[in-house]
Coordinates of C-alpha atoms and ligand atoms in Angstrom, one line a residue:
X47 CA 174.1 52.3 -88.0
X48 CA 174.8 54.1 -84.8
X49 CA 172.8 57.2 -83.4
X50 CA 175.5 59.8 -83.1
X51 CA 174.9 63.0 -80.7
X52 CA 176.8 66.3 -81.8
X53 CA 177.2 68.4 -78.8
X54 CA 178.3 72.0 -78.4
X55 CA 180.9 71.6 -75.3
X56 CA 181.7 75.0 -74.6
X57 CA 179.4 77.9 -74.5
X58 CA 177.7 77.5 -78.1
X59 CA 178.9 78.6 -81.6
X60 CA 181.4 76.0 -81.6
X61 CA 180.8 75.1 -85.0
X62 CA 178.2 72.5 -84.6
X63 CA 176.3 73.2 -88.0
X64 CA 179.5 72.9 -89.9
X65 CA 180.3 69.3 -88.3
X66 CA 176.5 68.2 -88.9
X67 CA 176.3 69.6 -92.6
X68 CA 179.4 67.3 -93.2
X69 CA 178.3 64.2 -91.3
X70 CA 174.6 64.6 -92.6
X71 CA 175.5 63.2 -96.2
X72 CA 175.6 59.6 -94.7
X73 CA 172.6 60.2 -92.4
X74 CA 168.9 58.9 -92.6
X75 CA 167.6 61.3 -90.1
X76 CA 169.1 64.6 -88.6
X77 CA 167.0 65.7 -85.7
X78 CA 167.3 69.0 -83.5
X79 CA 166.3 68.4 -80.1
X80 CA 166.8 71.5 -77.8
X81 CA 166.6 75.3 -77.8
X82 CA 164.9 77.2 -80.4
X83 CA 165.9 80.1 -82.9
X84 CA 168.4 81.3 -80.3
X85 CA 170.5 79.0 -82.1
X86 CA 172.6 80.1 -85.2
X87 CA 174.2 77.5 -87.1
X88 CA 176.3 78.5 -90.0
X89 CA 176.6 76.1 -93.1
X90 CA 179.1 76.8 -95.8
X91 CA 178.6 74.0 -98.7
X92 CA 178.1 74.2 -102.5
X93 CA 174.8 75.3 -102.2
X94 CA 176.1 78.5 -100.5
X95 CA 176.1 80.1 -97.4
X96 CA 173.4 79.8 -94.5
X97 CA 172.5 80.7 -90.9
X98 CA 170.2 78.2 -89.8
X99 CA 168.1 78.8 -86.4
X100 CA 165.5 75.9 -86.6
X101 CA 165.7 73.7 -89.5
X102 CA 168.6 70.8 -88.7
X103 CA 171.8 71.5 -90.5
X104 CA 171.2 68.0 -92.5
X105 CA 168.8 70.0 -95.1
X106 CA 171.2 69.9 -97.8
X107 CA 171.1 66.3 -98.0
X108 CA 168.5 65.2 -100.3
X109 CA 167.7 61.9 -98.8
X110 CA 168.2 63.0 -95.0
X111 CA 165.0 63.3 -93.2
X112 CA 165.2 66.5 -91.0
X113 CA 163.5 66.6 -87.9
X114 CA 162.7 69.5 -85.0
X115 CA 162.0 67.4 -82.1
X116 CA 159.8 67.8 -79.0
X117 CA 162.4 69.4 -77.1
X118 CA 162.6 72.5 -79.5
X119 CA 160.4 75.7 -78.9
X120 CA 159.4 76.8 -82.4
X121 CA 158.7 80.5 -83.2
X122 CA 156.4 79.5 -86.7
X123 CA 157.1 83.1 -88.3
X124 CA 161.1 82.3 -88.2
X125 CA 160.6 78.7 -89.2
X126 CA 158.6 79.7 -92.2
X127 CA 160.8 82.4 -93.1
X128 CA 163.7 79.9 -92.9
X129 CA 161.9 77.7 -95.1
X130 CA 161.1 80.2 -97.5
X131 CA 164.7 81.2 -97.8
X132 CA 166.1 77.6 -98.3
X133 CA 163.5 77.0 -101.0
X134 CA 164.6 80.4 -103.0
X135 CA 168.1 79.1 -103.0
X136 CA 166.8 75.6 -104.4
X137 CA 167.1 73.7 -101.4
X138 CA 164.2 71.4 -100.8
X139 CA 162.4 71.3 -97.3
X140 CA 159.7 68.4 -98.2
X141 CA 161.8 66.1 -96.0
X142 CA 161.3 68.6 -92.8
X143 CA 159.2 67.2 -90.1
X144 CA 158.2 68.9 -87.0
X145 CA 157.1 67.4 -83.9
X146 CA 153.6 67.7 -82.7
X147 CA 154.8 67.8 -79.5
X148 CA 157.2 70.8 -79.7
X149 CA 155.9 74.0 -77.9
X150 CA 155.2 77.3 -79.8
X151 CA 156.8 80.2 -79.0
X152 CA 154.0 82.9 -78.8
X153 CA 154.1 86.9 -79.4
X154 CA 153.9 87.3 -75.4
X155 CA 157.0 85.1 -75.0
X156 CA 159.6 87.6 -77.3
X157 CA 157.6 90.5 -75.6
X158 CA 158.2 89.2 -72.0
X159 CA 162.0 88.1 -72.7
X160 CA 162.7 91.7 -73.5
X161 CA 160.8 92.9 -70.5
X162 CA 162.1 90.6 -68.2
X163 CA 165.8 91.3 -69.5
X164 CA 165.0 95.5 -69.0
X165 CA 163.9 94.7 -65.6
X166 CA 167.1 93.1 -64.6
X167 CA 168.9 96.2 -65.5
X168 CA 172.8 95.8 -64.5
X169 CA 172.1 91.9 -64.1
X170 CA 170.6 91.4 -67.5
X171 CA 171.3 87.5 -68.7
X172 CA 172.3 89.0 -72.1
X173 CA 169.5 86.3 -73.6
X174 CA 169.2 86.5 -77.5
X175 CA 165.5 88.0 -76.8
X176 CA 163.7 85.1 -78.7
X177 CA 161.5 84.3 -76.0
X178 CA 163.0 81.0 -75.4
X179 CA 162.9 81.3 -71.4
X180 CA 159.3 82.3 -71.3
X181 CA 158.5 79.6 -73.6
X182 CA 160.0 76.8 -71.6
X183 CA 158.9 78.4 -68.5
X184 CA 155.5 78.0 -70.1
X185 CA 156.2 74.5 -70.9
X186 CA 157.0 73.3 -67.5
X187 CA 154.0 75.7 -66.1
X188 CA 151.8 73.5 -68.3
X189 CA 150.5 76.9 -70.1
X190 CA 152.1 75.9 -73.1
X191 CA 150.6 75.8 -76.8
X192 CA 152.2 73.0 -78.9
X193 CA 152.7 72.7 -82.7
X194 CA 149.8 69.9 -82.7
X195 CA 147.4 72.2 -81.3
X196 CA 147.2 74.3 -84.3
X197 CA 145.5 71.5 -86.1
X198 CA 142.3 71.7 -84.0
X199 CA 141.4 75.3 -84.2
X200 CA 138.5 75.2 -81.9
X201 CA 140.4 73.8 -79.1
X202 CA 143.5 76.3 -79.9
X203 CA 141.2 79.3 -79.6
X204 CA 140.4 78.0 -75.8
X205 CA 143.7 77.3 -75.1
X206 CA 145.0 80.8 -76.2
X207 CA 142.2 82.7 -74.7
X208 CA 143.6 81.2 -71.3
X209 CA 147.0 81.8 -71.9
X210 CA 146.4 85.3 -73.3
X211 CA 144.3 86.4 -70.5
X212 CA 147.0 85.4 -67.9
X213 CA 149.7 86.9 -70.1
X214 CA 147.7 90.4 -70.8
X215 CA 147.5 90.7 -67.1
X216 CA 151.3 90.2 -66.7
X217 CA 152.2 92.3 -69.6
X218 CA 149.7 95.1 -68.3
X219 CA 149.8 95.3 -64.6
X220 CA 153.6 94.3 -64.0
X221 CA 155.3 95.7 -67.0
X222 CA 152.7 98.6 -68.0
X223 CA 152.8 97.4 -71.7
X224 CA 150.2 97.2 -74.2
X225 CA 147.9 94.0 -74.0
X226 CA 147.9 91.6 -77.1
X227 CA 144.9 90.8 -79.2
X228 CA 143.2 87.6 -79.2
X229 CA 142.0 87.8 -82.5
X230 CA 145.2 89.0 -83.8
X231 CA 147.1 86.4 -82.4
X232 CA 144.7 83.8 -83.3
X233 CA 144.5 84.5 -87.0
X234 CA 147.9 84.7 -87.0
X235 CA 148.8 81.5 -85.6
X236 CA 145.9 79.7 -87.4
X237 CA 147.4 80.8 -90.7
X238 CA 151.2 79.4 -89.5
X239 CA 149.2 76.1 -88.6
X240 CA 147.8 76.0 -92.1
X241 CA 151.0 76.5 -93.7
X242 CA 153.0 74.0 -91.1
X243 CA 150.4 71.2 -91.2
X244 CA 152.2 69.1 -93.7
X245 CA 155.2 69.1 -91.8
X246 CA 153.7 68.2 -88.3
X247 CA 154.1 64.5 -87.1
X248 CA 154.9 62.4 -84.2
X249 CA 158.6 62.6 -85.0
X250 CA 159.6 60.2 -82.2
X251 CA 158.1 57.3 -84.2
X252 CA 159.8 58.5 -87.2
X253 CA 162.9 58.4 -85.7
X254 CA 162.4 54.9 -84.4
X255 CA 161.7 53.6 -87.8
X256 CA 164.9 54.9 -89.2
X257 CA 166.7 53.0 -86.4
X258 CA 164.6 49.8 -87.5
X259 CA 165.8 50.3 -91.0
X260 CA 169.5 50.5 -89.6
X261 CA 169.9 54.2 -90.9
X262 CA 172.1 56.6 -89.2
X263 CA 170.6 59.2 -86.9
X264 CA 172.3 62.4 -85.9
X265 CA 171.0 64.4 -83.1
X266 CA 171.8 67.9 -83.7
X267 CA 172.9 69.8 -80.3
X268 CA 172.3 73.4 -79.9
X269 CA 173.9 75.9 -77.6
X270 CA 176.6 74.5 -75.6
X271 CA 177.3 72.4 -72.5
X272 CA 178.4 75.3 -70.3
X273 CA 174.7 77.1 -70.9
X274 CA 172.8 73.9 -69.8
X275 CA 170.6 75.1 -66.6
X276 CA 171.8 72.4 -64.5
X277 CA 175.3 72.1 -65.4
X278 CA 176.1 75.7 -66.9
X279 CA 177.0 78.8 -65.2
X280 CA 173.5 79.2 -63.9
X281 CA 171.5 81.6 -63.9
X282 CA 173.9 82.7 -66.9
X283 CA 172.2 79.7 -69.1
X284 CA 169.7 78.9 -71.6
X285 CA 166.3 77.2 -70.6
X286 CA 166.5 73.7 -72.1
X287 CA 169.5 71.0 -71.9
X288 CA 172.1 71.2 -74.7
X289 CA 173.8 68.0 -73.2
X290 CA 173.7 64.5 -74.9
X291 CA 171.3 63.4 -72.3
X292 CA 168.9 66.2 -73.4
X293 CA 168.9 64.5 -77.0
X294 CA 167.3 61.5 -76.0
X295 CA 164.3 63.6 -74.0
X296 CA 164.1 66.2 -77.1
X297 CA 164.0 63.8 -79.8
X298 CA 162.1 60.9 -78.3
X299 CA 165.1 58.4 -78.2
X300 CA 166.3 55.8 -75.5
X301 CA 169.6 56.5 -73.9
X302 CA 170.4 52.9 -74.9
X303 CA 170.5 53.8 -78.7
X304 CA 173.0 56.4 -78.8
X305 CA 176.3 55.2 -79.5
X306 CA 178.6 57.8 -80.1
X307 CA 178.9 61.4 -78.7
X308 CA 180.8 63.7 -80.3
X309 CA 181.8 67.0 -78.1
X310 CA 182.5 70.0 -80.5
X311 CA 184.9 72.3 -79.2
X312 CA 186.8 75.4 -80.4
X313 CA 190.4 75.5 -80.4
X314 CA 189.7 78.3 -78.0
X315 CA 186.8 79.8 -75.9
X316 CA 184.4 82.1 -76.8
X317 CA 180.8 83.2 -75.2
X318 CA 178.2 85.6 -76.4
X319 CA 175.9 87.2 -73.3
X320 CA 176.9 87.5 -69.9
X321 CA 178.4 85.1 -67.4
X322 CA 181.8 84.3 -66.7
X323 CA 184.7 82.7 -68.8
X324 CA 187.6 82.0 -66.7
X325 CA 190.1 82.4 -69.7
X326 CA 188.6 85.4 -71.0
X327 CA 191.2 87.7 -73.1
X328 CA 190.2 91.2 -72.5
X329 CA 193.4 92.5 -74.2
X330 CA 194.6 92.8 -77.9
X331 CA 195.1 89.3 -78.4
X332 CA 191.2 88.9 -77.4
X333 CA 190.4 91.5 -80.0
X334 CA 192.7 89.9 -82.4
X335 CA 191.1 86.7 -82.3
X336 CA 187.4 88.5 -82.5
X337 CA 188.5 90.3 -85.8
X338 CA 190.4 87.3 -87.4
X339 CA 187.7 84.6 -86.8
X340 CA 184.9 87.3 -87.1
X341 CA 183.6 86.2 -83.6
X342 CA 180.3 88.0 -83.8
X343 CA 176.9 86.4 -82.9
X344 CA 175.2 84.3 -85.8
X345 CA 171.8 85.0 -84.3
X346 CA 172.2 88.5 -82.8
X347 CA 175.3 90.1 -84.1
X348 CA 176.7 90.6 -80.6
X349 CA 180.7 90.5 -80.2
X350 CA 181.6 87.0 -78.8
X351 CA 183.8 87.5 -76.0
X352 CA 187.3 85.6 -76.7
X353 CA 189.4 83.8 -74.5
X354 CA 192.2 80.8 -74.4
X355 CA 191.3 77.1 -74.7
X356 CA 190.0 76.1 -71.0
X357 CA 190.8 72.5 -70.0
X358 CA 189.2 72.2 -66.9
X359 CA 185.7 73.6 -68.5
X360 CA 186.8 70.7 -71.2
X361 CA 187.2 68.2 -68.9
X362 CA 183.9 68.9 -67.1
X363 CA 182.0 68.8 -70.4
X364 CA 183.4 65.6 -71.7
X365 CA 182.5 64.3 -68.3
X366 CA 178.9 65.2 -68.0
X367 CA 178.2 64.3 -71.5
X368 CA 180.3 61.1 -72.0
X369 CA 181.8 62.2 -75.3
X370 CA 183.3 59.3 -77.1
X371 CA 185.2 61.5 -79.1
X372 CA 185.8 65.3 -80.2
X373 CA 185.7 67.7 -82.9
X374 CA 187.9 70.7 -82.6
X375 CA 187.0 73.7 -85.1
X376 CA 188.5 76.8 -86.1
X377 CA 192.3 75.6 -85.2
X378 CA 192.9 77.8 -88.3
X379 CA 192.1 81.0 -86.3
X380 CA 195.2 80.3 -84.0
X381 CA 197.5 80.3 -87.2
X382 CA 199.0 83.7 -86.4
X383 CA 199.5 83.6 -82.8
X384 CA 203.3 82.6 -81.9
X385 CA 202.3 81.3 -78.3
X386 CA 199.5 79.6 -77.3
X387 CA 198.1 79.3 -73.9
X388 CA 195.9 76.3 -72.3
X389 CA 194.2 76.6 -69.1
X390 CA 195.1 73.3 -67.2
X391 CA 193.7 74.4 -63.7
X392 CA 192.3 77.1 -61.8
X393 CA 193.8 78.8 -58.8
X394 CA 191.2 79.2 -56.2
X395 CA 191.9 81.2 -52.8
X396 CA 195.6 80.1 -52.7
X397 CA 194.6 76.7 -53.8
X398 CA 194.7 74.7 -57.1
X399 CA 191.8 73.2 -58.3
X400 CA 191.0 71.0 -61.1
X401 CA 187.2 71.1 -61.2
X402 CA 184.5 73.4 -62.7
X403 CA 182.6 75.1 -59.7
X404 CA 179.1 75.1 -59.7
X405 CA 178.6 78.6 -58.7
X406 CA 179.5 81.6 -60.5
X407 CA 180.3 83.6 -57.4
X408 CA 183.1 80.8 -56.9
X409 CA 184.1 80.7 -60.7
X410 CA 184.4 84.6 -60.8
X411 CA 187.3 84.2 -58.3
X412 CA 189.0 81.4 -60.2
X413 CA 192.4 82.4 -61.8
X414 CA 193.4 80.2 -64.5
X415 CA 196.7 78.5 -64.4
X416 CA 198.4 78.5 -68.0
X417 CA 200.5 76.1 -70.1
X418 CA 202.4 77.4 -73.0
X419 CA 202.5 76.3 -76.2
X420 CA 204.4 77.2 -79.3
X421 CA 202.4 78.5 -82.4
X422 CA 202.9 77.1 -85.7
X423 CA 202.6 80.4 -87.3
X424 CA 201.7 79.2 -90.8
X425 CA 198.4 78.7 -92.7
X426 CA 196.7 75.4 -92.4
X427 CA 193.4 75.7 -94.0
X428 CA 194.3 73.9 -97.2
X429 CA 195.6 70.9 -95.2
X430 CA 193.5 67.8 -95.3
X431 CA 195.9 65.0 -93.7
X432 CA 196.6 65.0 -90.2
X433 CA 200.3 64.1 -90.5
X434 CA 200.8 67.2 -92.9
X435 CA 200.0 69.7 -89.9
X436 CA 202.8 71.4 -88.4
X437 CA 204.6 69.7 -85.4
X438 CA 203.4 72.5 -83.1
X439 CA 199.5 72.3 -84.3
X440 CA 199.7 68.1 -83.7
X441 CA 201.0 69.0 -80.3
X442 CA 198.2 71.3 -79.1
X443 CA 196.0 68.5 -80.6
X444 CA 197.7 65.9 -78.5
X445 CA 197.5 68.4 -75.5
X446 CA 193.7 68.7 -75.8
X447 CA 193.2 64.8 -76.3
X448 CA 195.1 64.2 -72.9
X449 CA 193.2 66.9 -71.1
X450 CA 189.9 65.7 -72.3
X451 CA 191.1 62.0 -72.3
X452 CA 189.2 61.8 -75.7
X453 CA 190.4 61.2 -79.1
X454 CA 190.4 64.1 -81.3
X455 CA 188.8 62.7 -84.5
X456 CA 188.1 65.6 -86.7
X457 CA 189.7 68.5 -87.2
X458 CA 188.1 71.7 -88.9
X459 CA 190.5 74.2 -90.4
X460 CA 188.1 76.5 -92.3
X461 CA 184.2 77.4 -92.4
X462 CA 183.7 75.7 -95.6
X463 CA 182.2 71.9 -95.5
X464 CA 185.5 70.5 -97.3
X465 CA 188.0 72.3 -94.9
X466 CA 188.1 69.2 -92.5
X467 CA 190.5 66.9 -91.6
X468 CA 189.2 63.3 -90.8
X469 CA 191.2 61.6 -88.5
X470 CA 189.3 58.4 -87.4
X471 CA 186.1 57.3 -88.5
X472 CA 183.4 58.8 -86.3
X473 CA 180.6 56.5 -87.4
Ligands
GDP1613 P1 177.3 76.6 -84.2 O1 176.2 77.4 -83.5 O2 177.9 75.5 -83.1 O3 176.7 75.9 -85.4 O4 178.5 77.6 -84.7 P2 178.3 79.1 -85.4 O5 177.7 79.0 -87.0 O6 177.1 80.0 -84.5 O7 179.4 79.8 -85.2 C1 180.5 78.8 -85.9 C2 181.5 79.8 -86.6 O8 182.8 79.5 -87.1 C3 180.6 80.2 -88.0 O9 180.9 81.3 -88.6 C4 181.4 79.3 -89.1 O10 181.2 79.4 -90.5 C5 182.8 79.3 -88.7 N1 183.5 78.2 -88.6 C6 183.4 76.8 -88.3 N2 184.2 76.1 -88.5 C7 185.3 76.9 -88.6 C8 186.8 76.6 -88.9 O11 187.3 75.5 -88.9 N3 187.6 77.7 -89.2 C9 187.0 78.9 -89.3 N4 187.7 79.7 -89.7 N5 185.8 79.2 -89.1 C10 184.9 78.1 -88.8
IMO1614 P1 174.2 77.9 -80.9 O1 173.3 76.7 -81.1 C1 175.9 80.8 -78.2 C2 173.3 82.2 -75.0 C3 172.8 83.8 -74.9 C4 172.9 84.2 -73.5 C5 172.2 82.6 -72.8 C6 170.5 82.7 -72.7 O2 174.3 78.5 -82.0 O3 175.5 77.3 -80.3 P2 168.6 82.4 -74.5 O4 168.1 83.2 -75.5 O5 168.7 81.2 -74.8 O6 167.7 82.8 -73.2 O7 169.8 83.1 -73.8 O8 172.6 81.5 -74.0 N1 173.0 81.2 -76.1 C7 173.7 80.9 -77.1 N2 175.1 81.4 -77.2 N3 175.1 80.0 -79.2 C8 173.9 79.7 -79.0 O9 173.3 78.7 -79.8 C9 173.2 80.3 -78.1 N4 171.7 80.1 -77.5 C10 171.7 80.8 -76.6 O10 173.7 84.4 -75.8 O11 174.0 84.4 -73.0
MG1615 MG1 175.9 79.5 -83.2

């Protein structure tokens, strides 16, 4: 059985949760490998409608082991809440395991995320304010505290004392904020540790064992390629890698083991937070897409900025990840539009370019070059066979295949698990 990475190919919210929920039914393991509760993965299936922030979208498949890998930063309060909510809906979470190497989001991380954003004033990054950047900063600075550390309370107290001393100096001296109490944070995190202890494991070993048993392993991406700190629109990015290669590091799996990389694209573009989108629609078509598709952030509720499909960015994303196949979601959202545009190049200083510039200041100067296609103007959400899609919709998909040089394996025509057209066998 293969290892398949399901990767956000744009700026996040492409519908990864829906795709993973669908594929997970055959999986032995589903592992999240990056980000934290900045992610919001919507799953609508026979169990109900869920917005998952930390728990993998495979949790609804009863025999699947769900792993929160070492590459994820975990806010234990959010995780425990999510576990409780799922349990209340009758979803079993005893198959959920957390890497002992995953770093914790501490109260000072969330505080500092907000304070840093405010200090940037007009240049705020538009983070989710969940403490993600500060937690990954501490990981790199070797100041982080990991889930496994909660299992040794004495050692944890010393780690926390050291970190909190330093963080309280920053909170009080730089930001004029109140310090955090060592006793309170310690007591609270010890409680979290007691509740989470049963879930904390060396999860990379669990992944290896599943592979040895020949089971399907799904690496569930969070965020999107263009939010990658190296290849995204830096500094308007997140702080861990959403790329397929990030899946190896964040789940503890060798690159030689990954056999399929599925890039999830929306049929158009959206972005929540600051930073450029070359094809952004600041007109009534953008508003129409936002309202029709209810494009508001799953995690923060912020309106998502909408734009036409960007073929230049898509080609870049395909190359940097090495997609072996593509899933196109939300094709049904385009049902009402008489004409559709796809960006096939950028105009930069009177020249045509076909690459995605590395610098935001260059990207901001790029004018999209569009190709126009006819819309299908008929509802497609009930269609399950590719051949039954209107010819204009098939043309649209064919153009995306040409632009990405990748087969479109799966087309999503609605938010529910079943509203899917499987074209080729992804696995
Ligand atoms: P993720 O972060 O990549 O998992 O995506 P989100 O869940 O944040 O955002 C995707 C949104 O699109 C959610 O509201 C989904 O329920 C919805 N969705 C997913 N696929 C489709 C689709 O094919 N059509 C429609 N109309 N909605 C979809
Ligand atoms: P999913 O997994 C969309 C964006 C934020 C912000 C930037 C940095 O649901 O696709 P951060 O809090 O990570 O420091 O914010 O990244 N962002 C996302 N946008 N979907 C996500 O996750 C995102 N996770 C982070 O809006 O622009
Ligand atoms: Mg999301």
